[in-house]
Every structure is written in C-alpha cells, then in structure tokens.
Amino acid sequence: MQAFTFSTSQRIICEAGVATRLGDLCKQEGLMSVLLITDPGIQTLGLHQGALESLEQAEIRVHTYGKVQADPPESVIMDALELAKSAQIEAVIGFGGGSSMDVAKIVALLAHPENKQSLADIYGLNKAQGKRLPLIQVPTTAGTGSEVTQVAIVTTGETTKMGAVTPLFLPDIAILDCELTLGLPAPVTAATGIDAMVHAIEAYTSKIKKNPISDLMAKEALRLLASNIKTAVHQPHEQSAREAMLLGSMFAGQAFANSPVAAVHALAYPLGGHFHIPHGLSNSLVLPHVMRFNLESSATLYAELAPIMFPQEDFKGSDMEISTRLIGLIEALITALKLPTKLRDMKIPESFLPSLAKDAMLQTRLLMNNPKDLNIDDALAIYQAAY
Ligand SMILES: NC(=O)c1ccc[n+]([C@@H]2O[C@H](COP(=O)([O-])OP(=O)(O)OC[C@H]3O[C@@H](n4cnc5c(N)ncnc54)[C@H](O)[C@@H]3O)[C@@H](O)[C@H]2O)c1
Ligand SMILES: [Fe+2]
C-alpha cells in the first residue's frame, strides 16, 4: 500500500441546536473574548443570534465581523484582521459558509500576537508558520467542508483566486448544527450540496494522494449526500435530511483534505472569478463533462461509486457502461435540483471560452491531481461541451 498521512479537526461536535451552547464550549476552553466572523446574509437572518446570546450569557466578550463577501477578497480579510487586533480578542469563530470559515482561518493565524507573516506570505502549500489563535468553525452550508480542511481560498485580484494550505487551518472544534441549515434557500442547498459531492468524487479518483481513509469518507459522503440532496432542496425543513447533508459534506471535506480535488475545481474557479458564479454552481456546470473526459482513466472507480450514489438503480455491464450511466444520472439529478446546466445560461459569451481554458491551466495545484492529464485544448473542449 502507498504510504499516506490523514489529518482532520481535533474535535467534532454534531448535535442539533449545539450552536446555542457555544458560550459553554468557549468557557470550557478557557476563552474570555472572541471574534465571530460571518456574512451580511446570516446577520440579516439573525442565524447567529442564539450563538451570540449564549456567548454573552457565559460572560464572554464578543465582537462580530459581519461583512464577509462570497469568495472573499483580500480587503475583507484585512478588515476583519484589523478588528481582531484592535479588539485584542483571544479566539476566532467562523460562522457561515466556506467564505466566512476561510476568512476566520486566516484571521486566527495572522492575528496571533507572535505572527510575523503578511497575507501574501501564506499563499501556497505550508507557507504559514508559527501559531494561530484558538479557532472554532460553525458551518451553515453543506457545503465546502472547510471546517475540516487545511485550505483557505481568497480572491486575490479581479478574477483570480489563491489558496493557502496549512494544517494550522484545522480548527480546534468543528460544530455541526443542522438547525442552522434549515432555512438555507433551495438554490444554495443544491449548489453547495453538489460542491460537497464533487469533493467526494474528486477525492475518490485523485491521482496522487488517494488513500483508504479518504476512500471510506468519500463513499459515506456520497451515500449521504446523494440520497438526501433532493429532500433537502424540496423539503427544506426536513431535519434528518439537513443533518445527513451536513455530515456528508464534512466527510467529503475530510476526504479531499487528504486526497485533493482536481480538474472539476480547476475548471470551476475561472467561472467564479470572471462571472461571479457561486462556487458550487461552477462545479456543477462542469462536473459531468470533466467526468466524461476522465472516463478512460476512472471508469473502474466511477463504477464503484455508482451503486453507492444511486442504490435504487440496477447497474449492469462493463465499468465503462456503468460509469457512463452514472454520469447521466448525475446530470438528471442536477436538473431535478433546478440548477442551470449550461454555460450559455450564465451569460458567458462563447468567445470567452478560450480565456477560461487559459485560466484553468493556471490551477496546477489542482490539475496535478486529475486522474488523466489535461491540456489547454482539453479544457477548451470541456467548456465547449458544457456551453
Ligand atoms: N476551505 C475549503 O476547504 C473550501 C472548499 C470549497 C470551497 N471553498 C470556498 O468557500 C466559498 C464558498 O462557500 P459556500 O459555498 O459555503 O458559500 P458562502 O459562504 O459564500 O455563502 C453563500 C451564501 O449563502 C448564504 N448562507 C449561508 N448559510 C446560510 C443559511 N444557513 N441560511 C441562509 N443563507 C445562508 C450566505 O449569506 C451567502 O449569501 C468560496 O470562497 C470557495 O472558494 C473553500
Ligand atoms: Fe469545492
């Protein structure tokens, strides 16, 4: 067996309503002051209110930074960091989707009193040094799995994203409270759910670091996500489906944190960068086409996933036939979730596809994990198929 390392968050608490006990949890950790990082949508909904009240009841000094934008730009991180430093907080809580959790990771690192690095210093693999402040992550989407990953993604220019990757970003506590996700709107539930499924599929077929623990996590993630995503979208208050989605997205996060994602994400990022398409939807738009491209390298692995994702189907035939059928079923699922399926529906000019292909090739950190080598002509052909 190929040697491997598997890392994940130290402590995971999965309990409906647990966010309203955040104050007690922080007290047990000996924390006296925290910065809660969230976004304006969550603030307007008041989703963080129960957590704030419990922190106040526990006599913990709380500052809230509530201006995280989706696909957070560097300016948001600098803003939140300034607040963390001026308020001299001891710990950071990320409360929201991947955007808020990613900002929280970086702020916890750069706000540490002994930190000497700047934001630019930490981009890339294991560039971050030293220590971070205590970090608690509370996902409200299901999701990026950011609560169990070593990655934080930042929008660095008008259209480009960069990742900082370090074990320091694994939080002390990840809190899964499905009650927070009950009001997640259908399009966000669908897109973030597909993002989580992509994490699991790409982890399972990843070329370099595929390992038995990630495989286990990816399969369980896909079992939970595929069998609950329709219910979560169409019957949003069905708590058991929401809990399964949150758990599934965390398993998928654990899988890809240790067996990284590949070409689906590489081709999705330029869509988010240039056209502000949400991360999950960008993935969904290219997923079937990248899978078709990968078929010749991954048919056996896709065929293993098919009955896990669609247990009601009677899969017969060769691995290639089963995998081809799986891709068709995934396309039908995306349509049933009422997500757009064509790049042309996203107001992307066809003449822009070559620029997207050029940008996708910059994602070398991701492309190196793809089971089949992909060049710029392949990327263009995939975008054309998705158009
Ligand atoms: N760190 C990682 O491992 C990792 C992995 C994948 C993606 N990402 C990054 O995560 C970001 C995307 O995160 P995301 O897809 O979770 O979305 P998000 O955090 O950008 O949030 C999307 C929208 O959903 C709303 N929302 C969130 N929770 C809600 C709830 N419970 N009810 C109602 N509305 C709610 C927010 O207000 C926001 O408007 C991107 O920046 C992406 O690059 C990070
Ligand atoms: Fe993702």
CSV table of C-alpha atoms and ligand atoms in Angstrom, one decimal:
chain,number,residue,atom,x,y,z
A,1,MET,CA,0.0,0.0,0.0
A,2,GLN,CA,1.2,3.5,-0.8
A,3,ALA,CA,2.1,5.4,2.4
A,4,PHE,CA,-0.3,8.1,3.5
A,5,THR,CA,-1.0,10.7,6.1
A,6,PHE,CA,-4.5,11.6,7.2
A,7,SER,CA,-5.2,14.8,9.2
A,8,THR,CA,-8.5,16.2,10.4
A,9,SER,CA,-10.0,18.6,13.0
A,10,GLN,CA,-9.3,17.7,16.6
A,11,ARG,CA,-12.8,17.7,17.9
A,12,ILE,CA,-16.1,17.4,16.0
A,13,ILE,CA,-19.4,18.1,17.7
A,14,CYS,CA,-22.5,17.0,15.8
A,15,GLU,CA,-25.7,18.0,17.6
A,16,ALA,CA,-28.9,19.8,16.6
A,17,GLY,CA,-29.0,23.2,18.4
A,18,VAL,CA,-25.5,23.0,19.7
A,19,ALA,CA,-24.7,26.5,18.4
A,20,THR,CA,-26.7,27.8,21.3
A,21,ARG,CA,-24.2,26.3,23.7
A,22,LEU,CA,-21.2,28.0,22.1
A,23,GLY,CA,-20.8,30.1,25.2
A,24,ASP,CA,-20.3,27.0,27.4
A,25,LEU,CA,-18.0,25.4,24.9
A,26,CYS,CA,-15.8,28.6,24.8
A,27,LYS,CA,-15.8,28.8,28.6
A,28,GLN,CA,-14.7,25.1,28.8
A,29,GLU,CA,-11.8,26.1,26.5
A,30,GLY,CA,-10.9,29.0,28.9
A,31,LEU,CA,-11.7,31.7,26.4
A,32,MET,CA,-12.7,35.1,27.6
A,33,SER,CA,-13.1,37.1,24.3
A,34,VAL,CA,-13.9,36.0,20.8
A,35,LEU,CA,-14.3,37.5,17.3
A,36,LEU,CA,-17.3,35.9,15.4
A,37,ILE,CA,-16.8,36.2,11.7
A,38,THR,CA,-19.9,36.0,9.5
A,39,ASP,CA,-21.6,37.5,6.4
A,40,PRO,CA,-24.4,40.0,5.9
A,41,GLY,CA,-27.0,37.4,4.8
A,42,ILE,CA,-26.6,35.5,8.0
A,43,GLN,CA,-26.7,38.7,10.0
A,44,THR,CA,-29.9,39.7,8.4
A,45,LEU,CA,-31.5,36.3,9.1
A,46,GLY,CA,-30.2,36.5,12.7
A,47,LEU,CA,-28.9,32.9,12.4
A,48,HIS,CA,-26.0,33.7,14.7
A,49,GLN,CA,-28.3,35.2,17.4
A,50,GLY,CA,-28.6,32.1,19.5
A,51,ALA,CA,-24.8,31.7,19.5
A,52,LEU,CA,-24.2,35.3,20.4
A,53,GLU,CA,-26.7,35.1,23.3
A,54,SER,CA,-25.0,32.0,24.7
A,55,LEU,CA,-21.6,33.7,24.5
A,56,GLU,CA,-22.9,36.8,26.3
A,57,GLN,CA,-24.6,34.6,29.0
A,58,ALA,CA,-21.3,32.9,29.5
A,59,GLU,CA,-19.8,36.4,30.0
A,60,ILE,CA,-17.5,36.1,27.0
A,61,ARG,CA,-16.6,39.4,25.3
A,62,VAL,CA,-17.8,39.1,21.7
A,63,HIS,CA,-17.0,41.2,18.7
A,64,THR,CA,-18.8,40.5,15.4
A,65,TYR,CA,-17.3,41.0,12.0
A,66,GLY,CA,-20.3,40.6,9.6
A,67,LYS,CA,-19.1,41.9,6.3
A,68,VAL,CA,-17.7,38.7,4.6
A,69,GLN,CA,-18.5,38.6,0.9
A,70,ALA,CA,-18.9,35.4,-1.0
A,71,ASP,CA,-15.5,34.4,-2.5
A,72,PRO,CA,-13.8,36.7,0.0
A,73,PRO,CA,-11.4,39.3,-1.4
A,74,GLU,CA,-8.2,40.2,0.5
A,75,SER,CA,-9.8,43.5,1.6
A,76,VAL,CA,-12.3,41.6,3.7
A,77,ILE,CA,-9.5,39.7,5.5
A,78,MET,CA,-7.6,42.8,6.2
A,79,ASP,CA,-10.7,44.5,7.6
A,80,ALA,CA,-11.6,41.5,9.9
A,81,LEU,CA,-7.9,41.3,10.9
A,82,GLU,CA,-7.8,44.9,11.9
A,83,LEU,CA,-10.9,44.4,14.1
A,84,ALA,CA,-9.3,41.3,15.7
A,85,LYS,CA,-6.2,43.2,16.6
A,86,SER,CA,-7.8,46.4,17.8
A,87,ALA,CA,-10.3,44.4,19.9
A,88,GLN,CA,-7.5,42.1,21.2
A,89,ILE,CA,-9.6,39.0,21.0
A,90,GLU,CA,-8.3,35.6,22.1
A,91,ALA,CA,-10.1,33.3,19.7
A,92,VAL,CA,-11.9,33.3,16.4
A,93,ILE,CA,-15.3,31.7,15.5
A,94,GLY,CA,-16.1,31.2,11.8
A,95,PHE,CA,-19.9,31.2,11.5
A,96,GLY,CA,-21.2,30.7,7.9
A,97,GLY,CA,-20.4,29.1,4.7
A,98,GLY,CA,-17.0,28.5,3.2
A,99,SER,CA,-16.4,32.2,2.8
A,100,SER,CA,-16.8,33.1,6.5
A,101,MET,CA,-14.9,30.0,7.6
A,102,ASP,CA,-12.0,30.7,5.3
A,103,VAL,CA,-11.7,34.3,6.5
A,104,ALA,CA,-11.8,33.0,10.1
A,105,LYS,CA,-8.9,30.6,9.4
A,106,ILE,CA,-6.6,33.4,8.1
A,107,VAL,CA,-7.6,35.9,10.8
A,108,ALA,CA,-6.9,33.3,13.5
A,109,LEU,CA,-3.4,32.9,12.1
A,110,LEU,CA,-2.5,36.5,11.3
A,111,ALA,CA,-4.0,37.9,14.5
A,112,HIS,CA,-1.8,35.7,16.7
A,113,PRO,CA,0.4,38.1,18.7
A,114,GLU,CA,3.6,36.3,17.7
A,115,ASN,CA,2.7,36.3,14.0
A,116,LYS,CA,5.3,38.0,11.7
A,117,GLN,CA,3.8,37.0,8.3
A,118,SER,CA,1.7,39.0,5.9
A,119,LEU,CA,-1.3,37.7,4.0
A,120,ALA,CA,0.8,37.4,0.8
A,121,ASP,CA,3.4,35.3,2.7
A,122,ILE,CA,1.0,32.5,3.4
A,123,TYR,CA,-0.4,31.6,-0.1
A,124,GLY,CA,0.7,28.2,-1.3
A,125,LEU,CA,1.5,24.9,0.4
A,126,ASN,CA,2.7,25.0,4.0
A,127,LYS,CA,3.9,28.6,3.8
A,128,ALA,CA,2.2,29.6,7.0
A,129,GLN,CA,4.3,29.4,10.1
A,130,GLY,CA,4.0,29.7,13.9
A,131,LYS,CA,0.8,29.5,15.8
A,132,ARG,CA,-2.8,30.6,15.4
A,133,LEU,CA,-5.4,31.8,17.9
A,134,PRO,CA,-7.9,29.1,19.1
A,135,LEU,CA,-10.4,28.5,16.2
A,136,ILE,CA,-14.0,27.2,16.2
A,137,GLN,CA,-15.8,26.6,12.9
A,138,VAL,CA,-19.6,26.5,12.6
A,139,PRO,CA,-20.7,25.7,9.0
A,140,THR,CA,-24.1,27.0,7.9
A,141,THR,CA,-24.0,25.5,4.4
A,142,ALA,CA,-23.4,21.8,3.5
A,143,GLY,CA,-21.0,22.5,1.9
A,144,THR,CA,-17.4,23.2,1.5
A,145,GLY,CA,-16.3,21.1,4.4
A,146,SER,CA,-14.0,24.0,5.2
A,147,GLU,CA,-14.5,23.1,8.9
A,148,VAL,CA,-12.2,20.0,8.3
A,149,THR,CA,-9.9,21.2,5.6
A,150,GLN,CA,-6.4,22.8,5.6
A,151,VAL,CA,-7.3,25.2,2.9
A,152,ALA,CA,-8.5,28.9,2.8
A,153,ILE,CA,-9.4,30.3,-0.6
A,154,VAL,CA,-9.0,34.1,-1.2
A,155,THR,CA,-9.9,36.2,-4.3
A,156,THR,CA,-6.7,38.0,-4.9
A,157,GLY,CA,-7.3,40.1,-8.0
A,158,GLU,CA,-10.3,41.0,-10.1
A,159,THR,CA,-10.7,37.4,-11.3
A,160,THR,CA,-8.0,35.2,-9.6
A,161,LYS,CA,-8.2,33.0,-6.5
A,162,MET,CA,-5.4,31.7,-4.4
A,163,GLY,CA,-5.3,29.1,-1.7
A,164,ALA,CA,-3.3,29.0,1.5
A,165,VAL,CA,-2.8,25.4,2.7
A,166,THR,CA,-1.6,24.6,6.2
A,167,PRO,CA,-2.5,22.1,9.0
A,168,LEU,CA,-2.8,25.3,11.2
A,169,PHE,CA,-6.2,25.9,9.5
A,170,LEU,CA,-7.7,22.7,11.0
A,171,PRO,CA,-9.9,24.2,13.8
A,172,ASP,CA,-9.8,23.1,17.5
A,173,ILE,CA,-13.5,22.5,17.3
A,174,ALA,CA,-15.9,21.9,14.3
A,175,ILE,CA,-19.5,22.3,15.2
A,176,LEU,CA,-22.2,20.7,13.1
A,177,ASP,CA,-25.6,22.1,14.0
A,178,CYS,CA,-28.2,21.1,11.3
A,179,GLU,CA,-30.7,23.6,12.8
A,180,LEU,CA,-28.6,26.4,11.3
A,181,THR,CA,-29.1,25.0,7.8
A,182,LEU,CA,-32.9,24.5,7.9
A,183,GLY,CA,-33.5,27.9,6.2
A,184,LEU,CA,-30.8,27.6,3.5
A,185,PRO,CA,-32.5,28.6,0.3
A,186,ALA,CA,-33.1,25.9,-2.4
A,187,PRO,CA,-30.5,27.1,-4.9
A,188,VAL,CA,-27.8,27.4,-2.2
A,189,THR,CA,-28.7,24.0,-0.8
A,190,ALA,CA,-28.5,22.5,-4.3
A,191,ALA,CA,-25.2,24.2,-5.4
A,192,THR,CA,-23.4,23.7,-2.1
A,193,GLY,CA,-24.6,20.1,-1.9
A,194,ILE,CA,-23.2,19.4,-5.4
A,195,ASP,CA,-19.9,21.0,-4.3
A,196,ALA,CA,-19.7,18.5,-1.5
A,197,MET,CA,-20.4,15.6,-3.9
A,198,VAL,CA,-17.7,16.9,-6.2
A,199,HIS,CA,-15.3,16.9,-3.3
A,200,ALA,CA,-16.0,13.2,-2.6
A,201,ILE,CA,-15.9,12.2,-6.3
A,202,GLU,CA,-12.6,14.0,-6.9
A,203,ALA,CA,-11.1,12.7,-3.7
A,204,TYR,CA,-12.0,9.1,-4.7
A,205,THR,CA,-10.4,9.5,-8.1
A,206,SER,CA,-7.5,11.7,-7.1
A,207,LYS,CA,-4.2,10.7,-8.7
A,208,ILE,CA,-1.5,11.3,-6.1
A,209,LYS,CA,-2.8,11.1,-2.5
A,210,LYS,CA,-5.8,8.7,-2.8
A,211,ASN,CA,-5.8,6.7,0.4
A,212,PRO,CA,-8.0,4.2,2.2
A,213,ILE,CA,-9.4,6.6,4.9
A,214,SER,CA,-10.3,9.3,2.3
A,215,ASP,CA,-11.9,6.5,0.2
A,216,LEU,CA,-14.1,5.4,3.2
A,217,MET,CA,-15.1,9.0,3.9
A,218,ALA,CA,-15.8,9.8,0.2
A,219,LYS,CA,-18.1,6.7,-0.1
A,220,GLU,CA,-20.0,7.5,3.0
A,221,ALA,CA,-20.2,11.2,2.0
A,222,LEU,CA,-21.7,10.2,-1.4
A,223,ARG,CA,-24.2,7.8,0.2
A,224,LEU,CA,-25.5,10.5,2.5
A,225,LEU,CA,-25.4,13.4,0.0
A,226,ALA,CA,-26.9,11.6,-3.0
A,227,SER,CA,-29.8,10.1,-1.0
A,228,ASN,CA,-30.7,13.3,0.8
A,229,ILE,CA,-30.0,16.3,-1.5
A,230,LYS,CA,-33.4,16.2,-3.2
A,231,THR,CA,-35.2,16.1,0.1
A,232,ALA,CA,-33.1,19.0,1.5
A,233,VAL,CA,-33.9,21.1,-1.6
A,234,HIS,CA,-37.6,20.3,-1.9
A,235,GLN,CA,-38.5,19.8,1.8
A,236,PRO,CA,-36.1,22.3,3.4
A,237,HIS,CA,-37.3,21.8,7.0
A,238,GLU,CA,-36.7,18.0,7.0
A,239,GLN,CA,-34.2,18.0,9.8
A,240,SER,CA,-32.8,14.5,9.2
A,241,ALA,CA,-32.0,15.3,5.5
A,242,ARG,CA,-30.3,18.5,6.6
A,243,GLU,CA,-28.3,16.6,9.2
A,244,ALA,CA,-27.3,14.0,6.6
A,245,MET,CA,-26.1,16.7,4.2
A,246,LEU,CA,-24.0,18.5,6.9
A,247,LEU,CA,-22.4,15.2,7.9
A,248,GLY,CA,-21.9,14.2,4.3
A,249,SER,CA,-20.3,17.5,3.4
A,250,MET,CA,-18.0,17.1,6.4
A,251,PHE,CA,-17.0,13.6,5.3
A,252,ALA,CA,-16.4,14.8,1.8
A,253,GLY,CA,-14.2,17.6,3.3
A,254,GLN,CA,-12.2,15.1,5.3
A,255,ALA,CA,-11.7,13.0,2.1
A,256,PHE,CA,-10.5,15.8,-0.1
A,257,ALA,CA,-8.4,17.5,2.7
A,258,ASN,CA,-6.2,14.4,2.4
A,259,SER,CA,-6.8,13.3,-1.2
A,260,PRO,CA,-7.2,16.6,-3.1
A,261,VAL,CA,-9.7,17.8,-5.7
A,262,ALA,CA,-8.7,18.1,-9.3
A,263,ALA,CA,-10.0,19.2,-12.8
A,264,VAL,CA,-13.6,19.9,-11.8
A,265,HIS,CA,-12.4,22.5,-9.4
A,266,ALA,CA,-9.7,23.7,-11.7
A,267,LEU,CA,-12.2,24.4,-14.4
A,268,ALA,CA,-14.8,25.8,-12.0
A,269,TYR,CA,-12.6,28.5,-10.5
A,270,PRO,CA,-12.3,30.7,-13.6
A,271,LEU,CA,-16.2,30.7,-13.8
A,272,GLY,CA,-16.4,32.1,-10.3
A,273,GLY,CA,-13.5,34.5,-10.9
A,274,HIS,CA,-14.8,36.1,-14.2
A,275,PHE,CA,-18.6,35.7,-13.8
A,276,HIS,CA,-19.2,35.5,-10.1
A,277,ILE,CA,-21.0,32.2,-10.4
A,278,PRO,CA,-21.2,30.6,-6.9
A,279,HIS,CA,-18.6,28.0,-6.2
A,280,GLY,CA,-20.9,25.0,-6.0
A,281,LEU,CA,-22.8,26.0,-9.2
A,282,SER,CA,-19.5,26.5,-11.1
A,283,ASN,CA,-18.6,22.9,-10.1
A,284,SER,CA,-22.0,21.6,-11.1
A,285,LEU,CA,-21.8,23.2,-14.6
A,286,VAL,CA,-18.6,21.4,-15.5
A,287,LEU,CA,-18.9,18.2,-13.4
A,288,PRO,CA,-20.5,15.8,-16.0
A,289,HIS,CA,-18.2,17.0,-18.7
A,290,VAL,CA,-15.0,16.6,-16.7
A,291,MET,CA,-16.2,13.1,-15.6
A,292,ARG,CA,-16.7,12.2,-19.3
A,293,PHE,CA,-13.2,13.4,-20.1
A,294,ASN,CA,-11.8,11.3,-17.2
A,295,LEU,CA,-13.8,8.2,-18.1
A,296,GLU,CA,-10.9,6.4,-19.8
A,297,SER,CA,-8.8,6.7,-16.6
A,298,SER,CA,-11.5,6.5,-13.9
A,299,ALA,CA,-14.2,4.1,-15.2
A,300,THR,CA,-13.4,1.4,-12.6
A,301,LEU,CA,-13.6,3.9,-9.7
A,302,TYR,CA,-16.7,5.7,-11.0
A,303,ALA,CA,-18.3,2.2,-11.4
A,304,GLU,CA,-17.6,1.6,-7.7
A,305,LEU,CA,-19.3,4.8,-6.7
A,306,ALA,CA,-22.4,4.3,-8.9
A,307,PRO,CA,-24.4,1.9,-6.7
A,308,ILE,CA,-23.4,3.9,-3.6
A,309,MET,CA,-24.9,7.1,-5.1
A,310,PHE,CA,-27.9,5.5,-6.7
A,311,PRO,CA,-28.7,2.3,-4.8
A,312,GLN,CA,-32.2,2.1,-6.4
A,313,GLU,CA,-30.7,1.6,-9.9
A,314,ASP,CA,-29.8,-1.8,-11.3
A,315,PHE,CA,-26.3,-1.3,-12.7
A,316,LYS,CA,-25.3,-3.8,-15.3
A,317,GLY,CA,-22.5,-4.1,-17.8
A,318,SER,CA,-18.8,-3.1,-18.1
A,319,ASP,CA,-17.3,-0.5,-15.8
A,320,MET,CA,-17.4,1.9,-18.8
A,321,GLU,CA,-21.1,1.3,-19.3
A,322,ILE,CA,-21.9,1.7,-15.6
A,323,SER,CA,-19.8,4.9,-15.4
A,324,THR,CA,-21.5,6.4,-18.4
A,325,ARG,CA,-24.8,5.7,-16.9
A,326,LEU,CA,-23.6,7.2,-13.6
A,327,ILE,CA,-22.8,10.5,-15.4
A,328,GLY,CA,-26.3,10.5,-17.0
A,329,LEU,CA,-27.9,10.0,-13.5
A,330,ILE,CA,-25.8,12.9,-12.1
A,331,GLU,CA,-27.0,15.1,-15.0
A,332,ALA,CA,-30.6,14.1,-14.2
A,333,LEU,CA,-30.0,14.9,-10.5
A,334,ILE,CA,-28.6,18.4,-11.3
A,335,THR,CA,-31.7,19.1,-13.5
A,336,ALA,CA,-34.1,17.8,-10.8
A,337,LEU,CA,-32.4,20.2,-8.3
A,338,LYS,CA,-33.3,23.0,-10.8
A,339,LEU,CA,-29.7,24.2,-11.2
A,340,PRO,CA,-28.7,25.7,-14.5
A,341,THR,CA,-26.9,23.2,-16.6
A,342,LYS,CA,-25.3,25.2,-19.5
A,343,LEU,CA,-22.6,27.8,-19.5
A,344,ARG,CA,-24.7,29.7,-22.1
A,345,ASP,CA,-27.5,30.2,-19.4
A,346,MET,CA,-24.9,32.0,-17.3
A,347,LYS,CA,-24.5,34.9,-19.7
A,348,ILE,CA,-21.0,33.7,-20.6
A,349,PRO,CA,-20.1,34.7,-24.2
A,350,GLU,CA,-18.9,31.8,-26.3
A,351,SER,CA,-15.9,33.8,-27.4
A,352,PHE,CA,-14.7,33.9,-23.8
A,353,LEU,CA,-14.2,30.1,-23.6
A,354,PRO,CA,-10.6,30.2,-24.7
A,355,SER,CA,-9.8,32.7,-21.9
A,356,LEU,CA,-11.4,30.4,-19.4
A,357,ALA,CA,-9.3,27.5,-20.7
A,358,LYS,CA,-6.2,29.6,-20.3
A,359,ASP,CA,-7.1,30.5,-16.7
A,360,ALA,CA,-7.9,26.9,-15.8
A,361,MET,CA,-4.4,25.8,-16.8
A,362,LEU,CA,-3.0,28.1,-14.1
A,363,GLN,CA,-4.6,25.8,-11.4
A,364,THR,CA,-1.6,23.5,-11.5
A,365,ARG,CA,-2.0,22.6,-7.8
A,366,LEU,CA,-5.4,21.0,-8.7
A,367,LEU,CA,-4.7,19.7,-12.2
A,368,MET,CA,-1.8,17.6,-11.0
A,369,ASN,CA,-4.3,15.5,-9.0
A,370,ASN,CA,-6.5,14.8,-12.0
A,371,PRO,CA,-6.6,11.1,-13.0
A,372,LYS,CA,-6.0,12.0,-16.6
A,373,ASP,CA,-3.6,14.7,-17.9
A,374,LEU,CA,-5.5,17.7,-19.2
A,375,ASN,CA,-4.1,20.3,-21.5
A,376,ILE,CA,-5.5,23.6,-22.7
A,377,ASP,CA,-7.2,22.1,-25.7
A,378,ASP,CA,-8.9,19.5,-23.5
A,379,ALA,CA,-10.0,22.3,-21.1
A,380,LEU,CA,-11.5,24.3,-24.1
A,381,ALA,CA,-13.3,21.1,-25.3
A,382,ILE,CA,-14.8,20.6,-21.9
A,383,TYR,CA,-16.0,24.2,-21.7
A,384,GLN,CA,-17.5,23.8,-25.2
A,385,ALA,CA,-19.3,20.7,-24.2
A,386,ALA,CA,-20.6,22.5,-21.1
A,387,TYR,CA,-21.7,25.6,-23.2
B,1,LIG,N1,-11.7,25.9,2.6
B,1,LIG,C1,-12.2,25.0,1.8
B,1,LIG,O1,-11.8,23.8,2.0
B,1,LIG,C2,-13.1,25.3,0.7
B,1,LIG,C3,-13.6,24.3,-0.1
B,1,LIG,C4,-14.5,24.6,-1.1
B,1,LIG,C5,-14.8,26.0,-1.3
B,1,LIG,N2,-14.3,27.0,-0.5
B,1,LIG,C6,-14.6,28.4,-0.6
B,1,LIG,O2,-15.8,28.6,0.1
B,1,LIG,C7,-16.6,29.7,-0.5
B,1,LIG,C8,-18.0,29.2,-0.8
B,1,LIG,O3,-18.6,28.8,0.4
B,1,LIG,P1,-20.2,28.4,0.4
B,1,LIG,O4,-20.5,27.7,-0.9
B,1,LIG,O5,-20.4,27.7,1.7
B,1,LIG,O6,-21.0,29.8,0.4
B,1,LIG,P2,-20.7,31.2,1.1
B,1,LIG,O7,-20.1,31.1,2.4
B,1,LIG,O8,-20.1,32.1,0.1
B,1,LIG,O9,-22.3,31.7,1.3
B,1,LIG,C9,-23.2,31.8,0.2
B,1,LIG,C10,-24.4,32.5,0.6
B,1,LIG,O10,-25.2,31.6,1.4
B,1,LIG,C11,-25.8,32.4,2.5
B,1,LIG,N3,-26.0,31.4,3.6
B,1,LIG,C12,-25.0,30.7,4.2
B,1,LIG,N4,-25.6,29.9,5.1
B,1,LIG,C13,-26.9,30.2,5.1
B,1,LIG,C14,-28.1,29.6,5.8
B,1,LIG,N5,-27.9,28.7,6.7
B,1,LIG,N6,-29.3,30.1,5.6
B,1,LIG,C15,-29.5,31.1,4.6
B,1,LIG,N7,-28.4,31.6,3.9
B,1,LIG,C16,-27.2,31.1,4.1
B,1,LIG,C17,-24.8,33.4,2.8
B,1,LIG,O11,-25.3,34.5,3.5
B,1,LIG,C18,-24.2,33.8,1.4
B,1,LIG,O12,-25.0,34.8,0.8
B,1,LIG,C19,-15.8,30.1,-1.8
B,1,LIG,O13,-15.0,31.2,-1.5
B,1,LIG,C20,-14.9,28.8,-2.1
B,1,LIG,O14,-13.8,29.1,-2.8
B,1,LIG,C21,-13.4,26.6,0.5
B,2,FE,FE,-15.4,22.9,-3.6
